[in-house]
Amino acid sequence: MKERTSRLTDGFFARHEAFGAIKTEILGACGLLLDAFRQGGKLLACGNGGSCADADHIVGELMKGFLLRRPLSEAERAAFAERFGGEGAAIAAKLQGGLPAVSLCAHAALMSAFENDVDPALVYAQQAYAYARAGDVFLGLSTSGNAENVRAAAMAAKIRGAKVIALTGEGGGKLAPLADCAVHAPERETYRVQECHLAIYHFLCAYVESELFDE
């Protein structure tokens, strides 16, 4: 672990003493994400309602700079300039290193078609089955842990060889037993669980960014 990441970790758990009981699980989720990205894998995320918005939020933090700038390497910038001249150099100067992540909540046409033609409960599972590969990670957000569409997607992702992280509230519900790593926020009321989730997934994103990028 980089010294910067160690400081980030110490600061996070100092600010959030209530997460001390789930520190092992949170760091385990960090490890699964880090391994996936280092091996060329991707993250698939989904949830319902506020957790749907959280899935989109996570993707936004991973696909562009979050706490770091993530400039392209000199070799990548040179390749842009060599092939596309000044325009390519200008583009490369603004692009940022991205960690591949997909929100399964974001595809309205596909979701509405599958809901209408097949089964609304399986809109995430269909995407997880199509996207997931060995080396990927599926992140299911459910405050109760009992969202059936998220649970079905976790099953599909596991069949395809992906690891599963469950981000839930106390107890974990039916989703937790499917997970390779289950993180139970120490709350039961929905909005309080979601407040915990925000802090936790911001830390996950900051952790992997710190480990994988220099600036």
mmCIF file of C-alpha atoms in Angstrom, residues 34-110:
data_model
loop_
_atom_site.group_PDB
_atom_site.id
_atom_site.type_symbol
_atom_site.label_atom_id
_atom_site.label_comp_id
_atom_site.label_asym_id
_atom_site.label_seq_id
_atom_site.Cartn_x
_atom_site.Cartn_y
_atom_site.Cartn_z
ATOM 1 C CA LEU A 34 -7.987 -3.044 -7.005
ATOM 2 C CA ASP A 35 -7.298 -6.586 -8.208
ATOM 3 C CA ALA A 36 -9.943 -6.280 -10.915
ATOM 4 C CA PHE A 37 -8.629 -3.005 -12.304
ATOM 5 C CA ARG A 38 -5.005 -4.173 -12.175
ATOM 6 C CA GLN A 39 -5.955 -7.245 -14.203
ATOM 7 C CA GLY A 40 -7.859 -5.269 -16.824
ATOM 8 C CA GLY A 41 -11.316 -5.978 -15.417
ATOM 9 C CA LYS A 42 -14.232 -3.625 -14.910
ATOM 10 C CA LEU A 43 -16.876 -2.742 -12.342
ATOM 11 C CA LEU A 44 -20.603 -3.264 -12.864
ATOM 12 C CA ALA A 45 -22.886 -1.475 -10.398
ATOM 13 C CA CYS A 46 -26.622 -1.227 -9.788
ATOM 14 C CA GLY A 47 -29.282 -0.411 -7.216
ATOM 15 C CA ASN A 48 -32.784 1.018 -6.911
ATOM 16 C CA GLY A 49 -33.968 4.537 -6.092
ATOM 17 C CA GLY A 50 -31.259 6.346 -4.163
ATOM 18 C CA SER A 51 -29.011 3.328 -4.630
ATOM 19 C CA CYS A 52 -29.524 3.633 -8.402
ATOM 20 C CA ALA A 53 -28.221 7.199 -8.172
ATOM 21 C CA ASP A 54 -25.342 5.919 -6.052
ATOM 22 C CA ALA A 55 -24.397 3.405 -8.764
ATOM 23 C CA ASP A 56 -24.212 6.244 -11.289
ATOM 24 C CA HIS A 57 -22.232 8.322 -8.781
ATOM 25 C CA ILE A 58 -19.643 5.572 -8.295
ATOM 26 C CA VAL A 59 -19.141 5.261 -12.035
ATOM 27 C CA GLY A 60 -18.618 9.016 -12.276
ATOM 28 C CA GLU A 61 -15.855 8.923 -9.648
ATOM 29 C CA LEU A 62 -14.046 6.021 -11.301
ATOM 30 C CA MET A 63 -14.215 6.951 -14.970
ATOM 31 C CA LYS A 64 -12.455 10.305 -14.515
ATOM 32 C CA GLY A 65 -10.245 12.034 -11.990
ATOM 33 C CA PHE A 66 -11.704 12.008 -8.466
ATOM 34 C CA LEU A 67 -9.133 13.323 -5.981
ATOM 35 C CA LEU A 68 -6.233 13.103 -8.462
ATOM 36 C CA ARG A 69 -5.745 14.590 -11.940
ATOM 37 C CA ARG A 70 -4.823 11.296 -13.672
ATOM 38 C CA PRO A 71 -3.048 12.776 -16.752
ATOM 39 C CA LEU A 72 -2.267 10.484 -19.661
ATOM 40 C CA SER A 73 1.240 9.083 -19.819
ATOM 41 C CA GLU A 74 3.896 10.756 -21.969
ATOM 42 C CA ALA A 75 3.729 7.838 -24.400
ATOM 43 C CA GLU A 76 -0.051 8.165 -24.748
ATOM 44 C CA ARG A 77 0.154 11.920 -25.270
ATOM 45 C CA ALA A 78 2.868 11.424 -27.855
ATOM 46 C CA ALA A 79 0.745 8.866 -29.709
ATOM 47 C CA PHE A 80 -2.140 11.325 -29.936
ATOM 48 C CA ALA A 81 0.157 14.058 -31.211
ATOM 49 C CA GLU A 82 1.914 11.807 -33.723
ATOM 50 C CA ARG A 83 -1.305 10.520 -35.236
ATOM 51 C CA PHE A 84 -3.562 13.569 -34.997
ATOM 52 C CA GLY A 85 -1.172 16.515 -34.759
ATOM 53 C CA GLY A 86 -2.006 19.578 -32.714
ATOM 54 C CA GLU A 87 -5.642 18.579 -32.355
ATOM 55 C CA GLY A 88 -4.633 15.216 -30.922
ATOM 56 C CA ALA A 89 -2.201 16.850 -28.517
ATOM 57 C CA ALA A 90 -4.947 19.180 -27.285
ATOM 58 C CA ILE A 91 -7.323 16.288 -26.733
ATOM 59 C CA ALA A 92 -4.696 14.214 -24.913
ATOM 60 C CA ALA A 93 -3.883 17.136 -22.622
ATOM 61 C CA LYS A 94 -7.461 17.103 -21.297
ATOM 62 C CA LEU A 95 -8.222 13.381 -21.152
ATOM 63 C CA GLN A 96 -7.832 11.607 -17.831
ATOM 64 C CA GLY A 97 -6.998 8.049 -16.884
ATOM 65 C CA GLY A 98 -10.241 6.138 -16.380
ATOM 66 C CA LEU A 99 -11.125 3.008 -14.434
ATOM 67 C CA PRO A 100 -13.692 1.062 -16.494
ATOM 68 C CA ALA A 101 -17.048 1.040 -14.741
ATOM 69 C CA VAL A 102 -20.611 0.602 -15.987
ATOM 70 C CA SER A 103 -23.840 1.552 -14.243
ATOM 71 C CA LEU A 104 -26.482 -1.019 -15.114
ATOM 72 C CA CYS A 105 -29.065 1.639 -14.228
ATOM 73 C CA ALA A 106 -28.200 3.897 -17.145
ATOM 74 C CA HIS A 107 -29.565 2.164 -20.249
ATOM 75 C CA ALA A 108 -33.165 3.321 -20.529
ATOM 76 C CA ALA A 109 -33.997 1.862 -23.950
ATOM 77 C CA LEU A 110 -32.604 -1.574 -23.119
#
